[in-house]
Amino acid sequence: MAETKTIAQPRPPEPDLEAAVSLPWHHRLNVLNVSLVVFLLMVLSSAGVLRGSGRDLDYFANTKRFLGNFFPPDFSVAGQTMIGLWETFQMAVMATAFAIILSIPIAIAGARTLSPAWLVFLARMLMNGIRTIPSLIWALIAVAVVGPNTLAGVIGLTFYSIGYLGKFFSDAFESVDVDVAKALRALGARTIQAFQYGLWPHAKPLVWSYSLWMLEYNIRSAAIIGYVGAGGVGLQLYTYQEYYQWNKFATVLLFILALVSILDFLGERIRKQIVPKAVGRQS
Amino acid sequence: MVALSQSAPPRTSDEPSHLAIEDLGFQRNGKWLFRHLTWRVPRGSIIAIVGPSGVGKSSLLSCLAGLVKPTEGKLTFCCNAGCFHDAPDYQKRVGIIFQNFLLAQNSSLLRNVTAGRLGRYPWWRTLIHMPRADKLEAVRLLIDLGLGDYVHRRAADISGGEQQRAAIARALFQEPELLLADEPVSNLDAYLCGRVLGILRQQAHEQKRTVMCVLHDAALVERFADYAISLDPMSPENWRVRKVNAAAA
């Protein structure tokens, strides 16, 4: 009977679990973590702005006293507010309409899939420049040009909206597959026809969704730009604030809140219906 | 079936060629897919392009359509008016059925099909909608292809086979002189295959439209094609053109 021998196998070295489980600190230096740390440092270095006036104020009592002026709201100005709000609504609608029309060519120029690089650069620079200036400043410029009226509001909001809609529309055009439009070009369609029949049907739901969002946004903005004389309900707000008529001010705010809430609700419902249709990309 | 010589393309005096392919070659990623392809394509015939996957059938079709510049060789198109056009100048006279259909998914079938005739009109004529006569004709074509119930339905809401038929309808609606089809019946059942290829054959013979299509099914090639071009994956110069029995039918 053969004798069996057990040969001792050399044991593999024990893995260093401690070293394996921990990651060296410099391996965590990705953009996310670094920017997070930088932000935390910025927060710490900005704490000085929380000092306030330095006076011994009772913030709670101040808030209570100020907000107390709002109640009860004075509904005697409801009729006047409705007229102002309607004017604000009209300003926002007109500004959104003009902005949609003007944004589409700028957005086409700014879409990387549709335009040459130099034109994309110029269009994006233009849109960035427009976005940099707040709506209130645009309204101030417009008031200086056409005087303190609703036209100034429309002009101010139009320019402000072009910066945003141009960017959104560009992104919408870029998200759409251009192969259908190219196919139509191959079938003899002209460039405009290929865009209209091949690309636009896909981009349209997104473009309309962004436009509705802009309309909602413009109604909120239109209420404010009246402060610089650009018409609408903002002028009323400014007057009541100047004369410390806070209960009338509250009425206007309530009406704005009601209008914006209704439009938010409707806009969201419409967007929910139309945006899934934008997901009709070619496989 | 009759195999044709590569060196002597068929020329008959009573059958003027529609497309003259001269010494055509195409290279992709440094590899020749086909070379020295020379043939005078007879007007009003249906030609099957056959060969295994990846051999270059779709590339050949793209070259013929003028969508891709061939690496070498020349294409001369003789239009119905008797004028000669080099590639890609004849592109507007070519209809294409794309392998992945390329329909506007958010548009109705009617709008997709009528888009086949966009090239006939200036842009401002089609800005609001296509002419009514075109719409009526497009509906008739959709009904012929069994899509009568889906005229106003979005392309995204119908099946792959139905989309394929819509793509065929768009190409037919264009009434091109040369119709190029990349696997036009790949998603269709036997009945619809026969119906669609029957329509293409009818278009070729009655309307004198030359139809060139990539086909995988040998039985369909024998049944519907007049000629077959086969490409060889091993030797790019070993292409063959043969006359198919169906031509006699």
Short mmCIF file of C-alpha atoms in Angstrom, two decimals:
data_model
loop_
_atom_site.label_atom_id
_atom_site.label_comp_id
_atom_site.label_asym_id
_atom_site.label_seq_id
_atom_site.Cartn_x
_atom_site.Cartn_y
_atom_site.Cartn_z
CA MET A 1 0.00 0.00 0.00
CA ALA A 2 1.45 3.27 -1.05
CA GLU A 3 2.21 5.67 1.66
CA THR A 4 0.52 9.01 1.24
CA LYS A 5 2.44 12.11 2.08
CA THR A 6 0.91 15.41 2.86
CA ILE A 7 3.03 18.15 1.46
CA ALA A 8 2.53 21.43 3.26
CA GLN A 9 1.53 24.13 0.78
CA PRO A 10 3.07 27.56 1.38
CA ARG A 11 0.35 29.78 2.84
CA PRO A 12 -0.45 32.86 0.79
CA PRO A 13 0.43 36.05 2.60
CA GLU A 14 -2.41 37.48 4.66
CA PRO A 15 -4.01 40.40 2.71
CA ASP A 16 -3.71 43.76 4.35
CA LEU A 17 -7.42 44.40 4.87
CA GLU A 18 -6.83 47.69 6.63
CA ALA A 19 -4.94 49.04 3.63
CA ALA A 20 -7.50 47.61 1.20
CA VAL A 21 -10.53 49.12 2.92
CA SER A 22 -9.25 52.66 3.15
CA LEU A 23 -8.68 54.88 0.14
CA PRO A 24 -5.74 57.30 0.20
CA TRP A 25 -7.01 60.84 0.73
CA HIS A 26 -5.67 62.15 -2.59
CA HIS A 27 -7.75 59.55 -4.44
CA ARG A 28 -10.87 61.33 -3.22
CA LEU A 29 -9.88 64.56 -4.92
CA ASN A 30 -12.50 64.53 -7.65
CA VAL A 31 -14.32 67.61 -8.94
CA LEU A 32 -17.39 66.93 -6.81
CA ASN A 33 -15.50 66.64 -3.52
CA VAL A 34 -13.15 69.54 -4.22
CA SER A 35 -15.99 71.88 -5.17
CA LEU A 36 -17.90 70.77 -2.06
CA VAL A 37 -14.92 71.62 0.15
CA VAL A 38 -14.45 74.97 -1.63
CA PHE A 39 -18.14 75.74 -1.05
CA LEU A 40 -17.84 74.91 2.66
CA LEU A 41 -14.83 77.22 2.89
CA MET A 42 -16.83 79.95 1.16
CA VAL A 43 -19.67 79.48 3.66
CA LEU A 44 -17.26 79.83 6.57
CA SER A 45 -15.61 82.93 5.10
CA SER A 46 -19.00 84.54 4.43
CA ALA A 47 -20.31 84.30 7.97
CA GLY A 48 -19.62 88.02 8.48
CA VAL A 49 -22.72 89.01 6.51
CA LEU A 50 -24.90 87.51 9.26
CA ARG A 51 -23.80 90.20 11.74
CA GLY A 52 -26.70 92.51 10.85
CA SER A 53 -26.80 96.08 12.07
CA GLY A 54 -25.17 95.27 15.36
CA ARG A 55 -28.07 96.85 17.25
CA ASP A 56 -30.04 94.96 19.83
CA LEU A 57 -33.23 94.29 17.85
CA ASP A 58 -36.12 91.99 18.63
CA TYR A 59 -36.43 90.28 15.28
CA PHE A 60 -39.55 88.35 16.22
CA ALA A 61 -41.40 91.46 17.43
CA ASN A 62 -40.35 93.37 14.34
CA THR A 63 -41.65 90.63 12.07
CA LYS A 64 -44.92 90.43 13.99
CA ARG A 65 -45.41 94.19 13.84
CA PHE A 66 -44.57 94.49 10.15
CA LEU A 67 -46.70 91.55 9.02
CA GLY A 68 -49.45 92.76 11.33
CA ASN A 69 -49.79 95.76 9.04
CA PHE A 70 -50.85 93.40 6.25
CA PHE A 71 -53.93 92.21 8.08
CA PRO A 72 -56.71 92.44 7.42
CA PRO A 73 -56.08 92.97 3.68
CA ASP A 74 -58.01 95.92 2.26
CA PHE A 75 -60.16 94.46 -0.50
CA SER A 76 -61.52 97.86 -1.48
CA VAL A 77 -58.66 97.96 -4.04
CA ALA A 78 -59.64 94.59 -5.55
CA GLY A 79 -61.10 96.13 -8.73
CA GLN A 80 -58.06 98.30 -9.33
CA THR A 81 -55.79 95.33 -8.61
CA MET A 82 -57.66 93.17 -11.12
CA ILE A 83 -57.09 95.84 -13.79
CA GLY A 84 -53.39 96.08 -12.88
CA LEU A 85 -53.05 92.32 -12.83
CA TRP A 86 -54.68 92.00 -16.24
CA GLU A 87 -52.19 94.58 -17.55
CA THR A 88 -49.34 92.59 -15.99
CA PHE A 89 -50.67 89.39 -17.55
CA GLN A 90 -50.87 91.07 -20.98
CA MET A 91 -47.30 92.37 -20.62
CA ALA A 92 -46.05 88.89 -19.78
CA VAL A 93 -47.97 87.28 -22.65
CA MET A 94 -46.69 89.78 -25.23
CA ALA A 95 -43.12 89.58 -23.93
CA THR A 96 -43.19 85.77 -24.00
CA ALA A 97 -44.60 85.75 -27.53
CA PHE A 98 -41.93 88.14 -28.82
CA ALA A 99 -39.23 86.23 -26.96
CA ILE A 100 -40.34 82.90 -28.50
CA ILE A 101 -40.21 84.36 -32.01
CA LEU A 102 -36.82 86.02 -31.50
CA SER A 103 -35.31 83.11 -29.58
CA ILE A 104 -35.89 80.43 -32.22
CA PRO A 105 -33.37 81.77 -34.79
CA ILE A 106 -30.85 82.53 -32.02
CA ALA A 107 -31.37 79.02 -30.62
CA ILE A 108 -30.83 77.44 -34.05
CA ALA A 109 -27.62 79.45 -34.35
CA GLY A 110 -26.60 78.26 -30.89
CA ALA A 111 -27.33 74.54 -31.40
CA ARG A 112 -24.13 72.56 -31.97
CA THR A 113 -25.94 69.99 -34.10
CA LEU A 114 -27.32 72.61 -36.50
CA SER A 115 -24.78 75.41 -36.85
CA PRO A 116 -21.05 75.85 -37.45
CA ALA A 117 -18.85 76.25 -34.37
CA TRP A 118 -18.16 79.98 -34.88
CA LEU A 119 -21.89 80.76 -35.05
CA VAL A 120 -22.62 78.58 -32.01
CA PHE A 121 -19.93 80.51 -30.10
CA LEU A 122 -21.36 83.91 -31.08
CA ALA A 123 -24.97 82.92 -30.34
CA ARG A 124 -24.09 81.45 -26.95
CA MET A 125 -22.05 84.53 -26.05
CA LEU A 126 -25.03 86.71 -26.96
CA MET A 127 -27.44 84.62 -24.88
CA ASN A 128 -25.04 84.55 -21.91
CA GLY A 129 -24.67 88.33 -22.14
CA ILE A 130 -28.44 88.87 -22.17
CA ARG A 131 -28.92 86.52 -19.20
CA THR A 132 -26.32 88.37 -17.17
CA ILE A 133 -28.52 91.47 -16.94
CA PRO A 134 -31.48 91.12 -14.52
CA SER A 135 -35.02 91.80 -15.71
CA LEU A 136 -35.24 94.90 -13.53
CA ILE A 137 -32.23 96.44 -15.29
CA TRP A 138 -33.69 95.57 -18.71
CA ALA A 139 -36.91 97.29 -17.61
CA LEU A 140 -34.95 100.35 -16.41
CA ILE A 141 -33.23 100.60 -19.82
CA ALA A 142 -36.59 100.21 -21.59
CA VAL A 143 -38.19 102.89 -19.37
CA ALA A 144 -35.32 105.22 -20.29
CA VAL A 145 -35.97 104.54 -23.99
CA VAL A 146 -39.79 104.46 -24.31
CA GLY A 147 -40.87 106.08 -21.07
CA PRO A 148 -42.69 104.66 -18.02
CA ASN A 149 -45.45 102.53 -19.52
CA THR A 150 -46.37 98.94 -20.26
CA LEU A 151 -44.39 98.94 -23.53
CA ALA A 152 -41.25 99.35 -21.44
CA GLY A 153 -42.30 96.30 -19.44
CA VAL A 154 -42.84 94.26 -22.59
CA ILE A 155 -39.45 95.30 -24.03
CA GLY A 156 -37.63 94.65 -20.77
CA LEU A 157 -39.16 91.22 -20.27
CA THR A 158 -38.66 90.28 -23.93
CA PHE A 159 -34.93 90.87 -23.75
CA TYR A 160 -34.63 89.09 -20.44
CA SER A 161 -36.60 86.08 -21.74
CA ILE A 162 -34.54 85.78 -24.93
CA GLY A 163 -31.48 84.93 -22.84
CA TYR A 164 -33.28 82.03 -21.18
CA LEU A 165 -35.48 80.77 -24.01
CA GLY A 166 -32.58 80.91 -26.47
CA LYS A 167 -30.56 78.67 -24.17
CA PHE A 168 -33.45 76.28 -23.50
CA PHE A 169 -34.44 76.06 -27.17
CA SER A 170 -30.81 75.43 -28.17
CA ASP A 171 -30.67 72.54 -25.72
CA ALA A 172 -34.00 71.25 -27.05
CA PHE A 173 -32.74 71.32 -30.66
CA GLU A 174 -29.51 69.61 -29.63
CA SER A 175 -31.41 66.83 -27.85
CA VAL A 176 -33.27 65.94 -31.04
CA ASP A 177 -31.92 63.39 -33.51
CA VAL A 178 -31.00 65.22 -36.71
CA ASP A 179 -31.03 62.05 -38.85
CA VAL A 180 -34.68 62.50 -39.85
CA ALA A 181 -33.96 66.02 -41.10
CA LYS A 182 -30.88 64.73 -42.95
CA ALA A 183 -33.02 61.98 -44.49
CA LEU A 184 -35.51 64.56 -45.75
CA ARG A 185 -32.64 66.60 -47.20
CA ALA A 186 -31.54 63.44 -49.00
CA LEU A 187 -35.10 63.10 -50.36
CA GLY A 188 -34.84 66.57 -51.86
CA ALA A 189 -36.33 68.80 -49.14
CA ARG A 190 -34.86 72.25 -48.64
CA THR A 191 -33.10 73.11 -45.38
CA ILE A 192 -36.10 74.98 -43.93
CA GLN A 193 -38.44 72.15 -44.95
CA ALA A 194 -36.13 69.51 -43.46
CA PHE A 195 -36.09 71.51 -40.22
CA GLN A 196 -39.86 72.02 -40.21
CA TYR A 197 -40.83 68.44 -41.09
CA GLY A 198 -37.88 66.49 -39.65
CA LEU A 199 -36.64 68.28 -36.56
CA TRP A 200 -39.38 70.64 -35.40
CA PRO A 201 -41.97 67.89 -34.62
CA HIS A 202 -39.54 66.44 -32.07
CA ALA A 203 -38.43 69.75 -30.60
CA LYS A 204 -41.91 71.34 -30.52
CA PRO A 205 -43.14 69.76 -27.24
CA LEU A 206 -39.95 70.83 -25.45
CA VAL A 207 -40.03 74.30 -26.97
CA TRP A 208 -43.65 74.77 -25.94
CA SER A 209 -43.00 73.40 -22.46
CA TYR A 210 -40.15 75.89 -21.93
CA SER A 211 -42.30 78.68 -23.36
CA LEU A 212 -45.07 77.96 -20.84
CA TRP A 213 -42.51 77.97 -18.05
CA MET A 214 -41.23 81.32 -19.31
CA LEU A 215 -44.77 82.70 -19.36
CA GLU A 216 -45.25 81.74 -15.71
CA TYR A 217 -41.88 83.24 -14.86
CA ASN A 218 -42.64 86.44 -16.78
CA ILE A 219 -45.92 86.95 -14.91
CA ARG A 220 -43.98 86.89 -11.65
CA SER A 221 -41.31 89.20 -13.09
CA ALA A 222 -43.90 91.53 -14.64
CA ALA A 223 -45.37 92.12 -11.18
CA ILE A 224 -41.99 93.36 -9.98
CA ILE A 225 -40.77 95.43 -12.93
CA GLY A 226 -43.65 97.83 -12.36
CA TYR A 227 -41.48 99.09 -9.47
CA VAL A 228 -39.25 100.91 -11.98
CA GLY A 229 -42.23 102.37 -13.81
CA ALA A 230 -42.73 99.66 -16.43
CA GLY A 231 -46.50 99.42 -15.84
CA GLY A 232 -48.75 96.72 -14.46
CA VAL A 233 -49.53 95.75 -10.90
CA GLY A 234 -45.95 96.50 -9.81
CA LEU A 235 -46.68 100.22 -9.97
CA GLN A 236 -49.54 99.67 -7.52
CA LEU A 237 -47.24 97.72 -5.19
CA TYR A 238 -44.73 100.57 -5.33
CA THR A 239 -47.36 103.19 -4.53
CA TYR A 240 -48.78 101.27 -1.52
CA GLN A 241 -45.28 100.66 -0.22
CA GLU A 242 -44.39 104.36 -0.53
CA TYR A 243 -47.51 105.37 1.44
CA TYR A 244 -47.21 102.51 3.99
CA GLN A 245 -50.60 101.14 2.91
CA TRP A 246 -49.58 97.60 3.77
CA ASN A 247 -53.12 96.19 3.95
CA LYS A 248 -53.68 97.27 0.33
CA PHE A 249 -50.23 95.92 -0.49
CA ALA A 250 -51.36 92.58 1.00
CA THR A 251 -54.42 92.51 -1.25
CA VAL A 252 -52.24 92.92 -4.34
CA LEU A 253 -49.91 90.17 -3.12
CA LEU A 254 -52.88 87.85 -2.57
CA PHE A 255 -54.12 88.46 -6.11
CA ILE A 256 -50.64 87.84 -7.54
CA LEU A 257 -50.40 84.64 -5.47
CA ALA A 258 -53.77 83.45 -6.78
CA LEU A 259 -52.87 84.16 -10.43
CA VAL A 260 -49.42 82.58 -10.20
CA SER A 261 -50.83 79.51 -8.42
CA ILE A 262 -53.49 78.98 -11.09
CA LEU A 263 -50.93 79.38 -13.87
CA ASP A 264 -48.45 77.06 -12.10
CA PHE A 265 -51.14 74.42 -11.76
CA LEU A 266 -52.29 74.72 -15.38
CA GLY A 267 -48.74 74.98 -16.74
CA GLU A 268 -47.59 71.89 -14.90
CA ARG A 269 -50.58 69.86 -16.09
CA ILE A 270 -50.00 70.93 -19.71
CA ARG A 271 -46.26 70.26 -19.51
CA LYS A 272 -46.87 66.79 -18.08
CA GLN A 273 -49.05 66.03 -21.08
CA ILE A 274 -46.73 67.35 -23.77
CA VAL A 275 -43.21 66.56 -22.59
CA PRO A 276 -43.49 62.73 -22.94
CA LYS A 277 -44.15 63.36 -26.64
CA ALA A 278 -40.70 64.87 -26.93
CA VAL A 279 -39.19 61.48 -26.18
CA GLY A 280 -39.86 60.32 -29.71
CA ARG A 281 -36.23 59.90 -30.67
CA GLN A 282 -35.05 57.52 -33.31
CA SER A 283 -33.52 54.31 -32.06
CA MET B 1 -30.58 32.41 -64.31
CA VAL B 2 -27.84 33.96 -66.34
CA ALA B 3 -24.59 35.12 -64.84
CA LEU B 4 -23.26 38.23 -66.49
CA SER B 5 -19.62 38.84 -67.12
CA GLN B 6 -17.99 41.51 -64.97
CA SER B 7 -15.87 42.81 -67.77
CA ALA B 8 -18.70 43.19 -70.25
CA PRO B 9 -21.67 45.02 -68.72
CA PRO B 10 -24.90 44.32 -70.53
CA ARG B 11 -25.68 46.89 -73.18
CA THR B 12 -28.68 46.60 -75.39
CA SER B 13 -29.83 49.24 -77.77
CA ASP B 14 -33.52 48.95 -76.82
CA GLU B 15 -32.84 49.16 -73.06
CA PRO B 16 -31.12 52.49 -72.27
CA SER B 17 -29.17 52.37 -69.01
CA HIS B 18 -30.53 54.41 -66.14
CA LEU B 19 -27.38 54.56 -64.10
CA ALA B 20 -23.88 53.95 -65.37
CA ILE B 21 -21.62 52.58 -62.66
CA GLU B 22 -18.01 52.80 -63.75
CA ASP B 23 -15.14 51.27 -61.83
CA LEU B 24 -16.84 52.02 -58.50
CA GLY B 25 -14.93 51.24 -55.32
CA PHE B 26 -15.49 52.01 -51.66
CA GLN B 27 -13.08 51.70 -48.79
CA ARG B 28 -14.09 51.70 -45.11
CA ASN B 29 -11.54 51.74 -42.29
CA GLY B 30 -8.82 50.85 -44.78
CA LYS B 31 -10.71 47.84 -46.12
CA TRP B 32 -12.15 47.69 -49.62
CA LEU B 33 -15.78 46.62 -49.55
CA PHE B 34 -16.10 46.50 -53.33
CA ARG B 35 -13.85 47.55 -56.21
CA HIS B 36 -14.01 48.00 -59.96
CA LEU B 37 -17.79 47.63 -59.92
CA THR B 38 -18.91 48.43 -63.44
CA TRP B 39 -22.43 47.99 -64.70
CA ARG B 40 -25.02 49.83 -66.73
CA VAL B 41 -28.22 49.58 -64.71
CA PRO B 42 -31.18 48.98 -67.04
CA ARG B 43 -34.04 51.47 -66.69
CA GLY B 44 -37.25 50.12 -65.17
CA SER B 45 -35.80 47.02 -63.58
CA ILE B 46 -35.74 45.78 -60.02
CA ILE B 47 -32.27 44.91 -58.80
CA ALA B 48 -31.50 43.02 -55.62
CA ILE B 49 -28.23 43.69 -53.81
CA VAL B 50 -27.26 40.53 -51.97
CA GLY B 51 -24.44 39.29 -49.79
CA PRO B 52 -23.71 38.44 -46.18
CA SER B 53 -23.99 41.02 -43.39
CA GLY B 54 -21.22 43.62 -43.32
CA VAL B 55 -20.17 43.00 -46.90
CA GLY B 56 -20.98 46.58 -47.95
CA LYS B 57 -24.51 46.40 -49.36
CA SER B 58 -25.70 49.50 -47.49
CA SER B 59 -22.48 51.33 -48.41
CA LEU B 60 -23.06 50.53 -52.08
CA LEU B 61 -26.60 51.86 -51.74
CA SER B 62 -25.32 55.05 -50.06
CA CYS B 63 -22.80 55.55 -52.87
CA LEU B 64 -25.51 55.07 -55.49
CA ALA B 65 -27.78 57.51 -53.63
CA GLY B 66 -25.04 60.13 -53.62
CA LEU B 67 -25.07 60.22 -49.81
CA VAL B 68 -21.49 58.97 -49.60
CA LYS B 69 -18.63 59.77 -51.95
CA PRO B 70 -17.17 56.59 -53.40
CA THR B 71 -13.45 56.09 -52.89
CA GLU B 72 -13.01 55.59 -56.60
CA GLY B 73 -15.07 55.35 -59.75
CA LYS B 74 -17.86 57.34 -61.35
CA LEU B 75 -21.64 57.33 -61.40
CA THR B 76 -23.62 58.83 -64.25
CA PHE B 77 -27.37 59.09 -64.02
CA CYS B 78 -29.50 59.43 -67.13
CA CYS B 79 -32.77 61.10 -66.13
CA ASN B 80 -36.12 60.53 -67.83
CA ALA B 81 -35.55 63.68 -69.86
CA GLY B 82 -32.42 62.10 -71.28
CA CYS B 83 -29.96 64.40 -69.51
CA PHE B 84 -26.86 63.05 -67.81
CA HIS B 85 -26.07 63.91 -64.20
CA ASP B 86 -23.02 63.02 -62.10
CA ALA B 87 -23.31 62.04 -58.42
CA PRO B 88 -24.52 63.64 -56.21
CA ASP B 89 -26.32 66.07 -58.55
CA TYR B 90 -29.06 63.54 -59.28
CA GLN B 91 -29.87 63.10 -55.56
CA LYS B 92 -33.24 64.84 -55.87
CA ARG B 93 -34.38 62.21 -58.36
CA VAL B 94 -33.56 59.42 -55.96
CA GLY B 95 -35.95 58.01 -53.37
CA ILE B 96 -34.53 56.16 -50.39
CA ILE B 97 -36.14 53.71 -47.99
CA PHE B 98 -33.80 53.82 -45.01
CA GLN B 99 -33.03 50.72 -42.97
CA ASN B 100 -34.11 52.46 -39.76
CA PHE B 101 -37.03 54.19 -41.54
CA LEU B 102 -36.10 57.71 -40.30
CA LEU B 103 -39.68 58.86 -39.89
CA ALA B 104 -40.50 61.92 -37.80
CA GLN B 105 -41.80 60.05 -34.77
CA ASN B 106 -43.93 62.92 -33.47
CA SER B 107 -45.64 63.51 -36.80
CA SER B 108 -48.63 61.73 -38.27
CA LEU B 109 -48.16 59.14 -41.01
CA LEU B 110 -49.88 61.52 -43.42
CA ARG B 111 -47.37 64.27 -42.69
CA ASN B 112 -44.48 61.81 -42.92
CA VAL B 113 -45.62 60.48 -46.27
CA THR B 114 -46.35 63.89 -47.79
CA ALA B 115 -42.85 64.96 -46.71
CA GLY B 116 -41.64 62.80 -49.60
CA ARG B 117 -42.67 65.57 -51.99
CA LEU B 118 -41.18 68.52 -50.12
CA GLY B 119 -38.53 68.92 -52.79
CA ARG B 120 -41.20 69.76 -55.39
CA TYR B 121 -42.34 72.93 -53.67
CA PRO B 122 -40.69 76.13 -52.48
CA TRP B 123 -40.46 76.30 -48.68
CA TRP B 124 -43.22 78.88 -48.29
CA ARG B 125 -45.74 76.61 -50.08
CA THR B 126 -45.25 73.91 -47.44
CA LEU B 127 -44.95 76.20 -44.43
CA ILE B 128 -48.51 75.66 -43.21
CA HIS B 129 -49.33 72.34 -44.88
CA MET B 130 -48.87 70.36 -48.07
CA PRO B 131 -51.29 70.91 -50.99
CA ARG B 132 -54.62 69.10 -50.53
CA ALA B 133 -54.23 67.05 -53.73
CA ASP B 134 -50.99 65.63 -52.35
CA LYS B 135 -52.68 64.78 -49.05
CA LEU B 136 -55.46 62.89 -50.84
CA GLU B 137 -52.93 60.96 -52.91
CA ALA B 138 -50.90 60.15 -49.81
CA VAL B 139 -54.00 58.81 -48.04
CA ARG B 140 -54.73 56.59 -51.06
CA LEU B 141 -51.19 55.23 -50.95
CA LEU B 142 -51.42 54.57 -47.20
CA ILE B 143 -54.69 52.69 -47.74
CA ASP B 144 -52.99 50.63 -50.51
CA LEU B 145 -50.26 49.68 -48.07
CA GLY B 146 -52.76 48.67 -45.38
CA LEU B 147 -52.23 51.76 -43.23
CA GLY B 148 -55.61 53.37 -43.86
CA ASP B 149 -56.53 53.25 -40.16
CA TYR B 150 -53.35 55.03 -39.08
CA VAL B 151 -53.35 58.08 -41.36
CA HIS B 152 -53.48 60.57 -38.48
CA ARG B 153 -51.62 58.47 -35.94
CA ARG B 154 -48.10 59.45 -34.82
CA ALA B 155 -45.30 57.29 -36.21
CA ALA B 156 -44.16 56.64 -32.62
CA ASP B 157 -47.53 55.00 -31.88
CA ILE B 158 -47.40 52.28 -34.54
CA SER B 159 -45.41 49.04 -34.84
CA GLY B 160 -42.04 48.59 -36.58
CA GLY B 161 -43.63 46.82 -39.55
CA GLU B 162 -46.17 49.62 -39.94
CA GLN B 163 -43.39 52.21 -39.73
CA GLN B 164 -41.52 50.34 -42.43
CA ARG B 165 -44.56 50.49 -44.70
CA ALA B 166 -44.91 54.20 -43.94
CA ALA B 167 -41.26 54.71 -44.94
CA ILE B 168 -41.95 52.81 -48.17
CA ALA B 169 -45.03 54.97 -48.75
CA ARG B 170 -42.95 58.14 -48.29
CA ALA B 171 -40.39 56.96 -50.85
CA LEU B 172 -43.08 55.88 -53.34
CA PHE B 173 -44.96 59.14 -52.84
CA GLN B 174 -41.85 61.00 -53.89
CA GLU B 175 -42.19 59.30 -57.32
CA PRO B 176 -38.43 59.05 -57.75
CA GLU B 177 -36.79 57.91 -60.95
CA LEU B 178 -34.43 55.71 -58.97
CA LEU B 179 -35.63 54.06 -55.78
CA LEU B 180 -33.04 52.70 -53.37
CA ALA B 181 -34.23 50.53 -50.51
CA ASP B 182 -32.17 49.18 -47.64
CA GLU B 183 -33.86 45.96 -46.50
CA PRO B 184 -37.36 47.30 -47.22
CA VAL B 185 -39.21 44.19 -46.03
CA SER B 186 -37.11 43.11 -43.05
CA ASN B 187 -39.94 43.74 -40.55
CA LEU B 188 -42.83 42.46 -42.63
CA ASP B 189 -44.62 39.12 -42.67
CA ALA B 190 -44.68 36.92 -45.78
CA TYR B 191 -47.94 38.40 -47.08
CA LEU B 192 -46.81 42.02 -46.70
CA CYS B 193 -43.37 41.19 -48.13
CA GLY B 194 -45.05 39.94 -51.27
CA ARG B 195 -47.39 42.92 -51.40
CA VAL B 196 -44.66 45.54 -50.93
CA LEU B 197 -42.20 43.93 -53.33
CA GLY B 198 -45.05 43.45 -55.79
CA ILE B 199 -45.75 47.20 -55.64
CA LEU B 200 -42.04 47.98 -56.11
CA ARG B 201 -41.90 45.60 -59.08
CA GLN B 202 -45.00 47.15 -60.56
CA GLN B 203 -43.50 50.63 -60.09
CA ALA B 204 -40.31 49.49 -61.80
CA HIS B 205 -41.96 47.89 -64.80
CA GLU B 206 -44.94 50.18 -65.34
CA GLN B 207 -43.54 53.56 -64.30
CA LYS B 208 -40.01 52.80 -65.57
CA ARG B 209 -38.58 53.45 -62.13
CA THR B 210 -35.42 51.60 -61.38
CA VAL B 211 -35.55 49.95 -57.97
CA MET B 212 -32.39 48.76 -56.22
CA CYS B 213 -32.90 47.07 -52.89
CA VAL B 214 -30.90 45.14 -50.37
CA LEU B 215 -32.57 41.76 -49.85
CA HIS B 216 -31.52 38.86 -47.65
CA ASP B 217 -34.14 36.29 -48.60
CA ALA B 218 -32.99 34.30 -51.66
CA ALA B 219 -36.55 33.23 -52.43
CA LEU B 220 -37.68 36.86 -52.61
CA VAL B 221 -34.76 37.68 -54.89
CA GLU B 222 -35.77 34.89 -57.28
CA ARG B 223 -39.41 35.90 -57.13
CA PHE B 224 -39.20 39.64 -57.54
CA ALA B 225 -35.80 40.76 -58.85
CA ASP B 226 -34.80 41.19 -62.47
CA TYR B 227 -31.12 41.32 -61.63
CA ALA B 228 -29.03 40.56 -58.56
CA ILE B 229 -25.72 42.15 -57.62
CA SER B 230 -23.84 40.00 -55.15
CA LEU B 231 -20.84 41.23 -53.17
CA ASP B 232 -18.14 38.90 -51.95
CA PRO B 233 -16.78 39.44 -48.42
CA MET B 234 -13.52 37.65 -49.27
CA SER B 235 -12.72 39.50 -52.46
CA PRO B 236 -14.00 43.04 -53.07
CA GLU B 237 -13.37 42.70 -56.79
CA ASN B 238 -15.37 39.53 -57.07
CA TRP B 239 -18.78 41.16 -57.38
CA ARG B 240 -21.26 39.52 -59.71
CA VAL B 241 -24.30 40.70 -61.59
CA ARG B 242 -26.71 38.06 -62.75
CA LYS B 243 -30.03 38.10 -64.46
CA VAL B 244 -32.75 36.45 -62.42
CA ASN B 245 -35.53 34.26 -63.80
CA ALA B 246 -38.19 36.64 -62.56
CA ALA B 247 -37.12 38.99 -65.32
CA ALA B 248 -38.72 36.71 -67.82
CA ALA B 249 -42.07 36.77 -65.98
#
